[in-house]
Structure formats: C-alpha cells, structure tokens
mmCIF file of C-alpha atoms in Angstrom:
data_model
loop_
_atom_site.group_PDB
_atom_site.id
_atom_site.type_symbol
_atom_site.label_atom_id
_atom_site.label_comp_id
_atom_site.label_asym_id
_atom_site.label_seq_id
_atom_site.Cartn_x
_atom_site.Cartn_y
_atom_site.Cartn_z
ATOM 1 C CA UNK A 1 97.429 -20.643 120.176
ATOM 2 C CA UNK A 2 96.731 -22.989 117.272
ATOM 3 C CA UNK A 3 92.765 -21.707 116.772
ATOM 4 C CA UNK A 4 93.630 -18.292 117.252
ATOM 5 C CA UNK A 5 96.594 -18.560 114.561
ATOM 6 C CA UNK A 6 94.060 -19.926 111.945
ATOM 7 C CA UNK A 7 91.016 -17.388 113.222
ATOM 8 C CA UNK A 8 93.607 -14.898 112.173
ATOM 9 C CA UNK A 9 94.879 -16.334 109.205
ATOM 10 C CA UNK A 10 90.681 -16.463 108.334
ATOM 11 C CA UNK A 11 90.031 -13.258 108.937
ATOM 12 C CA UNK A 12 93.670 -11.549 107.282
ATOM 13 C CA UNK A 13 91.958 -14.243 104.301
ATOM 14 C CA UNK A 14 88.318 -12.271 104.262
ATOM 15 C CA UNK A 15 90.055 -9.077 104.777
ATOM 16 C CA UNK A 16 92.302 -9.743 100.906
ATOM 17 C CA UNK A 17 89.345 -11.051 99.883
ATOM 18 C CA UNK A 18 86.992 -8.159 99.721
ATOM 19 C CA UNK A 19 90.309 -6.011 98.397
ATOM 20 C CA UNK A 20 90.803 -8.551 95.547
ATOM 21 C CA UNK A 21 86.999 -7.788 94.696
ATOM 22 C CA UNK A 22 86.624 -5.956 91.580
ATOM 23 C CA UNK A 23 84.112 -3.704 90.485
ATOM 24 C CA UNK A 24 82.939 -3.525 87.165
ATOM 25 C CA UNK A 25 83.478 -0.771 84.734
ATOM 26 C CA UNK A 26 79.890 -0.794 83.599
ATOM 27 C CA UNK A 27 77.854 -0.495 87.071
ATOM 28 C CA UNK A 28 76.967 2.300 88.743
ATOM 29 C CA UNK A 29 79.422 2.322 91.445
ATOM 30 C CA UNK A 30 82.207 1.543 89.180
ATOM 31 C CA UNK A 31 81.188 4.375 86.974
ATOM 32 C CA UNK A 32 81.465 6.603 90.123
ATOM 33 C CA UNK A 33 84.753 5.581 91.007
ATOM 34 C CA UNK A 34 86.328 5.440 87.141
ATOM 35 C CA UNK A 35 85.058 9.260 86.783
ATOM 36 C CA UNK A 36 86.505 10.123 90.832
ATOM 37 C CA UNK A 37 90.020 8.453 90.299
ATOM 38 C CA UNK A 38 90.300 9.224 87.439
ATOM 39 C CA UNK A 39 89.644 13.035 87.840
ATOM 40 C CA UNK A 40 91.785 13.446 90.900
ATOM 41 C CA UNK A 41 94.495 12.150 89.297
ATOM 42 C CA UNK A 42 93.820 14.227 86.497
ATOM 43 C CA UNK A 43 94.211 17.148 89.207
ATOM 44 C CA UNK A 44 96.393 16.358 91.517
ATOM 45 C CA UNK A 45 98.963 16.416 87.984
ATOM 46 C CA UNK A 46 97.619 19.512 86.396
ATOM 47 C CA UNK A 47 98.176 21.442 90.101
ATOM 48 C CA UNK A 48 102.179 20.485 89.962
ATOM 49 C CA UNK A 49 103.047 21.275 86.108
ATOM 50 C CA UNK A 50 100.685 24.152 85.627
ATOM 51 C CA UNK A 51 103.555 26.400 85.800
ATOM 52 C CA UNK A 52 105.094 24.541 82.504
ATOM 53 C CA UNK A 53 101.672 24.914 81.138
ATOM 54 C CA UNK A 54 101.857 28.988 81.734
ATOM 55 C CA UNK A 55 105.333 28.924 79.463
ATOM 56 C CA UNK A 56 103.579 26.387 76.830
ATOM 57 C CA UNK A 57 101.026 28.913 76.881
ATOM 58 C CA UNK A 58 103.495 32.071 76.134
ATOM 59 C CA UNK A 59 105.717 30.649 74.403
ATOM 60 C CA UNK A 60 102.876 29.189 71.916
ATOM 61 C CA UNK A 61 102.153 32.740 71.635
ATOM 62 C CA UNK A 62 105.610 34.109 70.397
ATOM 63 C CA UNK A 63 105.510 35.670 67.493
ATOM 64 C CA UNK A 64 102.273 35.351 66.091
ATOM 65 C CA UNK A 65 101.838 35.928 62.212
ATOM 66 C CA UNK A 66 105.715 36.339 61.939
ATOM 67 C CA UNK A 67 109.378 34.292 61.648
ATOM 68 C CA UNK A 68 112.256 35.371 63.592
ATOM 69 C CA UNK A 69 114.195 34.139 66.488
ATOM 70 C CA UNK A 70 111.612 32.153 69.797
ATOM 71 C CA UNK A 71 112.763 32.852 72.731
ATOM 72 C CA UNK A 72 113.301 29.358 74.789
ATOM 73 C CA UNK A 73 111.320 27.925 77.933
ATOM 74 C CA UNK A 74 114.499 28.505 80.151
ATOM 75 C CA UNK A 75 114.799 32.538 79.066
ATOM 76 C CA UNK A 76 110.920 33.017 79.122
ATOM 77 C CA UNK A 77 111.240 32.009 82.783
ATOM 78 C CA UNK A 78 113.833 34.426 83.771
ATOM 79 C CA UNK A 79 111.822 37.497 81.714
ATOM 80 C CA UNK A 80 108.363 35.992 83.515
ATOM 81 C CA UNK A 81 109.867 35.519 86.551
ATOM 82 C CA UNK A 82 110.782 39.086 86.732
ATOM 83 C CA UNK A 83 108.470 40.960 84.970
ATOM 84 C CA UNK A 84 105.386 39.243 86.515
ATOM 85 C CA UNK A 85 106.861 37.468 89.632
ATOM 86 C CA UNK A 86 106.346 33.634 90.985
ATOM 87 C CA UNK A 87 102.452 34.318 91.114
ATOM 88 C CA UNK A 88 102.150 34.167 87.182
ATOM 89 C CA UNK A 89 103.678 31.282 86.988
ATOM 90 C CA UNK A 90 99.954 30.413 88.952
ATOM 91 C CA UNK A 91 97.955 32.263 86.022
ATOM 92 C CA UNK A 92 94.898 30.091 85.308
ATOM 93 C CA UNK A 93 95.311 27.539 88.331
ATOM 94 C CA UNK A 94 91.825 27.509 89.625
ATOM 95 C CA UNK A 95 89.551 26.576 86.058
ATOM 96 C CA UNK A 96 92.797 24.489 85.274
ATOM 97 C CA UNK A 97 91.859 22.226 88.740
ATOM 98 C CA UNK A 98 88.275 22.729 87.616
ATOM 99 C CA UNK A 99 88.585 21.460 84.366
ATOM 100 C CA UNK A 100 91.092 18.567 85.513
ATOM 101 C CA UNK A 101 88.453 17.136 87.987
ATOM 102 C CA UNK A 102 85.626 17.619 85.342
ATOM 103 C CA UNK A 103 87.748 16.995 81.834
ATOM 104 C CA UNK A 104 90.013 14.710 83.781
ATOM 105 C CA UNK A 105 87.626 12.435 85.203
ATOM 106 C CA UNK A 106 85.468 11.993 81.898
ATOM 107 C CA UNK A 107 88.292 11.388 79.556
ATOM 108 C CA UNK A 108 90.313 8.862 82.071
ATOM 109 C CA UNK A 109 86.787 7.577 83.112
ATOM 110 C CA UNK A 110 85.188 6.743 79.916
ATOM 111 C CA UNK A 111 87.965 5.034 78.536
ATOM 112 C CA UNK A 112 86.993 1.848 79.921
ATOM 113 C CA UNK A 113 83.677 1.507 79.432
ATOM 114 C CA UNK A 114 83.698 2.630 76.385
ATOM 115 C CA UNK A 115 86.791 0.029 75.744
ATOM 116 C CA UNK A 116 84.398 -2.264 77.545
ATOM 117 C CA UNK A 117 80.934 -1.722 75.052
ATOM 118 C CA UNK A 118 83.804 -2.405 72.270
ATOM 119 C CA UNK A 119 84.417 -5.459 73.346
ATOM 120 C CA UNK A 120 80.911 -6.270 73.929
ATOM 121 C CA UNK A 121 79.417 -5.226 70.419
ATOM 122 C CA UNK A 122 82.989 -6.027 68.539
ATOM 123 C CA UNK A 123 84.177 -9.201 70.463
ATOM 124 C CA UNK A 124 87.863 -7.498 70.103
ATOM 125 C CA UNK A 125 89.797 -5.550 72.415
ATOM 126 C CA UNK A 126 92.417 -5.038 70.261
ATOM 127 C CA UNK A 127 94.282 -1.243 69.612
ATOM 128 C CA UNK A 128 92.333 0.100 67.041
ATOM 129 C CA UNK A 129 89.600 -0.117 69.710
ATOM 130 C CA UNK A 130 91.640 1.236 71.878
ATOM 131 C CA UNK A 131 92.694 4.216 69.842
ATOM 132 C CA UNK A 132 88.642 4.365 69.146
ATOM 133 C CA UNK A 133 87.826 4.866 72.752
ATOM 134 C CA UNK A 134 90.461 6.678 73.291
ATOM 135 C CA UNK A 135 89.475 9.483 70.535
ATOM 136 C CA UNK A 136 85.984 9.452 71.665
ATOM 137 C CA UNK A 137 86.046 10.276 75.299
ATOM 138 C CA UNK A 138 88.500 12.357 74.822
ATOM 139 C CA UNK A 139 86.106 14.199 72.342
ATOM 140 C CA UNK A 140 83.375 14.421 74.824
ATOM 141 C CA UNK A 141 85.474 15.276 77.429
ATOM 142 C CA UNK A 142 86.339 18.464 75.608
ATOM 143 C CA UNK A 143 83.493 19.344 74.175
ATOM 144 C CA UNK A 144 81.917 19.462 77.445
ATOM 145 C CA UNK A 145 84.738 21.515 79.312
ATOM 146 C CA UNK A 146 85.780 24.026 76.876
ATOM 147 C CA UNK A 147 84.379 26.962 78.341
ATOM 148 C CA UNK A 148 86.872 26.514 81.329
ATOM 149 C CA UNK A 149 89.299 25.403 79.157
ATOM 150 C CA UNK A 150 89.262 28.817 77.114
ATOM 151 C CA UNK A 151 89.139 31.139 80.441
ATOM 152 C CA UNK A 152 91.981 29.049 81.529
ATOM 153 C CA UNK A 153 94.154 29.907 78.151
ATOM 154 C CA UNK A 154 92.918 34.227 78.825
ATOM 155 C CA UNK A 155 93.802 34.479 82.121
ATOM 156 C CA UNK A 156 97.477 32.606 81.701
ATOM 157 C CA UNK A 157 98.192 35.245 78.565
ATOM 158 C CA UNK A 158 96.938 37.972 80.912
ATOM 159 C CA UNK A 159 98.573 38.931 84.440
ATOM 160 C CA UNK A 160 96.726 41.521 84.410
ATOM 161 C CA UNK A 161 93.604 40.040 84.910
ATOM 162 C CA UNK A 162 94.681 38.154 87.961
ATOM 163 C CA UNK A 163 93.145 40.672 90.196
ATOM 164 C CA UNK A 164 90.038 40.622 88.784
ATOM 165 C CA UNK A 165 89.125 36.694 88.973
ATOM 166 C CA UNK A 166 87.728 33.747 86.815
ATOM 167 C CA UNK A 167 84.331 34.633 87.234
ATOM 168 C CA UNK A 168 84.230 38.371 86.548
ATOM 169 C CA UNK A 169 86.985 37.448 83.646
ATOM 170 C CA UNK A 170 83.832 34.607 82.314
ATOM 171 C CA UNK A 171 81.085 37.393 82.192
ATOM 172 C CA UNK A 172 83.310 40.357 80.079
ATOM 173 C CA UNK A 173 84.228 37.130 77.370
ATOM 174 C CA UNK A 174 79.900 36.320 77.102
ATOM 175 C CA UNK A 175 78.978 40.214 77.584
ATOM 176 C CA UNK A 176 81.572 41.268 74.957
ATOM 177 C CA UNK A 177 81.898 38.752 72.902
ATOM 178 C CA UNK A 178 78.977 36.145 72.739
ATOM 179 C CA UNK A 179 78.750 33.159 75.027
ATOM 180 C CA UNK A 180 79.921 31.457 71.497
ATOM 181 C CA UNK A 181 83.092 32.588 72.745
ATOM 182 C CA UNK A 182 82.730 30.067 75.287
ATOM 183 C CA UNK A 183 83.558 27.645 72.582
ATOM 184 C CA UNK A 184 86.549 29.250 70.883
ATOM 185 C CA UNK A 185 88.470 26.683 69.309
ATOM 186 C CA UNK A 186 86.233 23.740 70.580
ATOM 187 C CA UNK A 187 87.516 21.856 67.384
ATOM 188 C CA UNK A 188 91.096 21.604 66.968
ATOM 189 C CA UNK A 189 90.590 20.913 71.145
ATOM 190 C CA UNK A 190 88.170 18.318 70.741
ATOM 191 C CA UNK A 191 90.442 17.180 68.006
ATOM 192 C CA UNK A 192 93.628 17.353 69.714
ATOM 193 C CA UNK A 193 91.593 16.152 73.239
ATOM 194 C CA UNK A 194 90.744 13.166 70.798
ATOM 195 C CA UNK A 195 94.255 12.478 69.265
ATOM 196 C CA UNK A 196 95.612 13.315 72.630
ATOM 197 C CA UNK A 197 93.372 10.473 75.309
ATOM 198 C CA UNK A 198 93.672 7.889 72.119
ATOM 199 C CA UNK A 199 97.394 8.293 71.717
ATOM 200 C CA UNK A 200 98.352 8.419 75.925
ATOM 201 C CA UNK A 201 95.908 6.045 76.696
ATOM 202 C CA UNK A 202 95.835 3.199 73.915
ATOM 203 C CA UNK A 203 100.447 3.913 74.091
ATOM 204 C CA UNK A 204 99.910 2.831 78.109
ATOM 205 C CA UNK A 205 97.216 0.170 77.856
ATOM 206 C CA UNK A 206 99.594 -1.628 74.414
ATOM 207 C CA UNK A 207 102.618 -0.592 76.423
ATOM 208 C CA UNK A 208 101.802 -2.588 79.822
ATOM 209 C CA UNK A 209 100.655 -5.635 77.780
ATOM 210 C CA UNK A 210 104.039 -5.483 75.531
ATOM 211 C CA UNK A 211 106.039 -5.234 78.751
ATOM 212 C CA UNK A 212 104.116 -7.510 80.553
ATOM 213 C CA UNK A 213 104.512 -9.959 77.800
ATOM 214 C CA UNK A 214 108.088 -9.220 77.243
ATOM 215 C CA UNK A 215 110.038 -8.295 79.788
ATOM 216 C CA UNK A 216 110.439 -9.763 83.511
ATOM 217 C CA UNK A 217 108.246 -6.550 84.565
ATOM 218 C CA UNK A 218 104.812 -7.139 86.096
ATOM 219 C CA UNK A 219 101.891 -4.929 87.291
ATOM 220 C CA UNK A 220 103.529 -2.045 89.971
ATOM 221 C CA UNK A 221 105.445 0.942 90.170
ATOM 222 C CA UNK A 222 107.966 0.434 87.365
ATOM 223 C CA UNK A 223 105.634 -0.596 84.623
ATOM 224 C CA UNK A 224 103.421 1.919 85.166
ATOM 225 C CA UNK A 225 106.316 4.920 84.999
ATOM 226 C CA UNK A 226 108.093 2.952 82.103
ATOM 227 C CA UNK A 227 104.525 2.684 79.804
ATOM 228 C CA UNK A 228 103.568 6.455 81.051
ATOM 229 C CA UNK A 229 106.473 7.520 80.112
ATOM 230 C CA UNK A 230 106.370 5.367 76.591
ATOM 231 C CA UNK A 231 102.712 7.567 76.061
ATOM 232 C CA UNK A 232 103.754 10.665 77.306
ATOM 233 C CA UNK A 233 106.727 10.830 74.389
ATOM 234 C CA UNK A 234 103.697 9.718 71.874
ATOM 235 C CA UNK A 235 101.170 11.750 72.369
ATOM 236 C CA UNK A 236 103.037 14.798 72.749
ATOM 237 C CA UNK A 237 104.619 14.056 69.499
ATOM 238 C CA UNK A 238 101.438 13.632 68.189
ATOM 239 C CA UNK A 239 99.422 16.371 69.709
ATOM 240 C CA UNK A 240 101.466 19.206 70.282
ATOM 241 C CA UNK A 241 100.637 20.958 66.544
ATOM 242 C CA UNK A 242 96.908 20.310 67.406
ATOM 243 C CA UNK A 243 98.009 22.345 71.233
ATOM 244 C CA UNK A 244 99.273 25.454 69.149
ATOM 245 C CA UNK A 245 96.475 25.613 66.541
ATOM 246 C CA UNK A 246 93.893 25.636 69.442
ATOM 247 C CA UNK A 247 95.597 28.135 71.732
ATOM 248 C CA UNK A 248 95.746 30.476 68.891
ATOM 249 C CA UNK A 249 92.603 29.989 68.267
ATOM 250 C CA UNK A 250 91.182 30.610 71.930
ATOM 251 C CA UNK A 251 93.196 33.837 71.963
ATOM 252 C CA UNK A 252 92.017 35.852 69.096
ATOM 253 C CA UNK A 253 90.860 38.502 70.497
ATOM 254 C CA UNK A 254 94.233 38.828 72.853
ATOM 255 C CA UNK A 255 96.072 38.833 69.874
ATOM 256 C CA UNK A 256 97.377 41.459 67.366
ATOM 257 C CA UNK A 257 97.262 39.652 64.282
ATOM 258 C CA UNK A 258 93.785 39.036 62.127
ATOM 259 C CA UNK A 259 91.674 36.707 62.639
ATOM 260 C CA UNK A 260 91.992 32.851 61.671
ATOM 261 C CA UNK A 261 88.609 31.660 60.073
ATOM 262 C CA UNK A 262 88.980 27.486 61.670
ATOM 263 C CA UNK A 263 91.440 25.265 62.793
ATOM 264 C CA UNK A 264 92.409 24.305 59.128
ATOM 265 C CA UNK A 265 93.485 27.846 58.434
ATOM 266 C CA UNK A 266 94.940 29.130 61.321
ATOM 267 C CA UNK A 267 97.635 25.742 60.279
ATOM 268 C CA UNK A 268 98.390 27.254 57.058
ATOM 269 C CA UNK A 269 98.572 30.299 57.974
ATOM 270 C CA UNK A 270 101.004 29.172 60.857
ATOM 271 C CA UNK A 271 103.097 26.631 57.736
ATOM 272 C CA UNK A 272 102.605 29.913 55.714
ATOM 273 C CA UNK A 273 104.330 32.594 57.416
ATOM 274 C CA UNK A 274 105.915 31.044 60.723
ATOM 275 C CA UNK A 275 107.361 28.165 59.118
ATOM 276 C CA UNK A 276 106.490 24.213 60.105
ATOM 277 C CA UNK A 277 108.545 25.534 62.996
ATOM 278 C CA UNK A 278 105.737 27.021 63.838
ATOM 279 C CA UNK A 279 103.668 24.235 64.098
ATOM 280 C CA UNK A 280 106.008 22.862 67.638
ATOM 281 C CA UNK A 281 106.293 26.430 69.514
ATOM 282 C CA UNK A 282 106.702 25.259 72.709
ATOM 283 C CA UNK A 283 107.208 21.581 71.568
ATOM 284 C CA UNK A 284 109.556 21.552 73.968
ATOM 285 C CA UNK A 285 107.487 22.923 77.292
ATOM 286 C CA UNK A 286 104.374 20.965 75.895
ATOM 287 C CA UNK A 287 106.599 17.378 76.020
ATOM 288 C CA UNK A 288 108.079 19.353 79.525
ATOM 289 C CA UNK A 289 104.708 19.562 80.600
ATOM 290 C CA UNK A 290 102.981 16.632 79.178
ATOM 291 C CA UNK A 291 105.208 14.212 80.235
ATOM 292 C CA UNK A 292 105.593 14.772 84.253
ATOM 293 C CA UNK A 293 102.126 14.932 84.307
ATOM 294 C CA UNK A 294 101.484 11.822 82.161
ATOM 295 C CA UNK A 295 104.273 9.597 84.688
ATOM 296 C CA UNK A 296 101.935 11.647 87.748
ATOM 297 C CA UNK A 297 98.768 10.990 86.406
ATOM 298 C CA UNK A 298 98.551 6.782 85.553
ATOM 299 C CA UNK A 299 101.096 6.113 88.171
ATOM 300 C CA UNK A 300 98.491 8.000 90.096
ATOM 301 C CA UNK A 301 95.253 6.739 88.935
ATOM 302 C CA UNK A 302 96.410 2.495 88.969
ATOM 303 C CA UNK A 303 96.759 3.118 92.753
ATOM 304 C CA UNK A 304 93.511 5.122 93.367
ATOM 305 C CA UNK A 305 92.018 2.233 91.268
ATOM 306 C CA UNK A 306 93.443 -0.611 93.496
ATOM 307 C CA UNK A 307 92.345 1.106 96.619
ATOM 308 C CA UNK A 308 88.915 1.890 95.397
ATOM 309 C CA UNK A 309 88.769 -2.057 94.415
ATOM 310 C CA UNK A 310 89.187 -1.365 90.146
ATOM 311 C CA UNK A 311 90.167 -3.349 87.612
ATOM 312 C CA UNK A 312 94.245 -1.986 86.442
ATOM 313 C CA UNK A 313 94.332 0.340 83.093
#
C-alpha cells in the first residue's frame, strides 16, 4: 500500500512539475504559443462584443460635419433592430474575426518578446519600457492588418453589402478606389493601436503588480478581472478620440461630407464643426465594448497561457 501510494505521489509530482515548466518568450515555440493564445483570446472576445462594435461605428458617423442632438446607444440599437433586423448587428463579423486572430495575435503576442528585448538591452522593465513595448506591438500589428479593418467598417456601415460578401467588397474597393484605399486611416489606426496596446497592456501589467503588492489578491481570476477592468477604462479614455478619427477616415468615401486630408485635419474639422464632444462620439459604446472585451481577452489569455506553459502576463 505504502509503496503504491509513494509511486502515485511520485508520478503526480512529476506531472505537476511538467505543467509548471514555462516556455521562454524568445524560443520559436514560445513565440508560436504567444501568438496562438493571444489571437484566440482576442477573437473570442471580439465575437462576443461585435454587436457593440457595429453600434459604435454607427454612432461615430452621426451628423458628420454638423452640430446637433446625438442619438444614444439604446435608441440606435432599437432603430437598427427595427429597420435592418438582428443580423445587422453582426455585419462585418468575418473580417472582424480574421483580423482578431492576426491583429490580436501580433498585438498581444509581440508584447512579451518586446518587453523581454527591452529587459535584455537596457536591463530594466519599468513602466516606460512596458508602454514602449505595447506601442511597438500595437503599431506593427495594425499596419499589417489595416486592409481587414477597412473592410470590416465598410461592411458594418452598409447593410446592403451583406449579400455581396467581404471578398467581393474588397475587390470593389481595389477596382474603384485603388489598392491604397485598403490602407486608408492607417496613420490614426496605428496611433490608436499603439495607444490602445500601450495603455491596455502596460496598465494591466502594472495594475497586477500593484494589486499583488498592496492587496491580498494573488495570481488568479479575481486579480485578472480587477486588472483588466482598470485597463479597459484607461484605454477607452485614451483611445476614444483616435478611434473616432480612424473610423471617419476609413469611411470617407461612404460619407456625404467632404474629404479629410489626414488624421490631424480630421480631428481639427471635427472640433471646428462638431465641437469637443464630437471627438467622443460613440465613447460610451467604445467603453461598453472595450471594457468587456478587455476583461474577456485578458482572463481567457491568462488561462490559455497557463495551459500552454507560458508565464502570466
């Protein structure tokens, strides 16, 4: 009995030791796991919050170039359901999920290796290097996946495009507007992604450290939930105006009002014609989507990383 028990304990101990092994971010398998766990977690979060993203885009395109009363998210939801049906809340879902796997995988997946590189190069891993690592990974991932984002917002804004499908719409954009149209808004999109990733990941990372040091919370669900909620709030406040400018630039051809030369010109025109509130159009919808999306992404990503043998973020 004692021998069998000892043998079982030994095998269980060996199994736990195997699960506790951590894969370094710098190894090829580590990079693959970083990309995979990040992409899957962002895609799941995107799929669950996609209807809020559709409403956000519609809110941002209200009264372009005009001042006036804005319709809220609730009335807009009722209007969309009444006029276009429930399916319209999932317009652009295919490119959104495609982009999430690529963009999410790169955005979160590059953060840890970038932070590791900063630590090796400068011997430090403070908040500034975390911000720099997040900004770098966000900007690079957006530059690569911008065409899918353009396609997504075009489909979200126009329910008539649903029957045509994403591939046909991409062909139409290239034939009528040129291939450069697929990179419309890439400037503010990259700035937004850099700001979003830096604020999200650096805030999440730093919040975890502070909470572990100053509260009874330990690595686990409640720590991840609290830290991701803080990260969602901070990233929304920072990125809402940039997100609005990005959306306006990507939908220029679909808009009735004239053209914007670049992101700065768009922001200036919005301030001049629509007032400061114009920069935060759809702000509540952004938080209503980005808050839960951030929370779902980080909680799921931490779980997947643990299963894959990666260190916690």
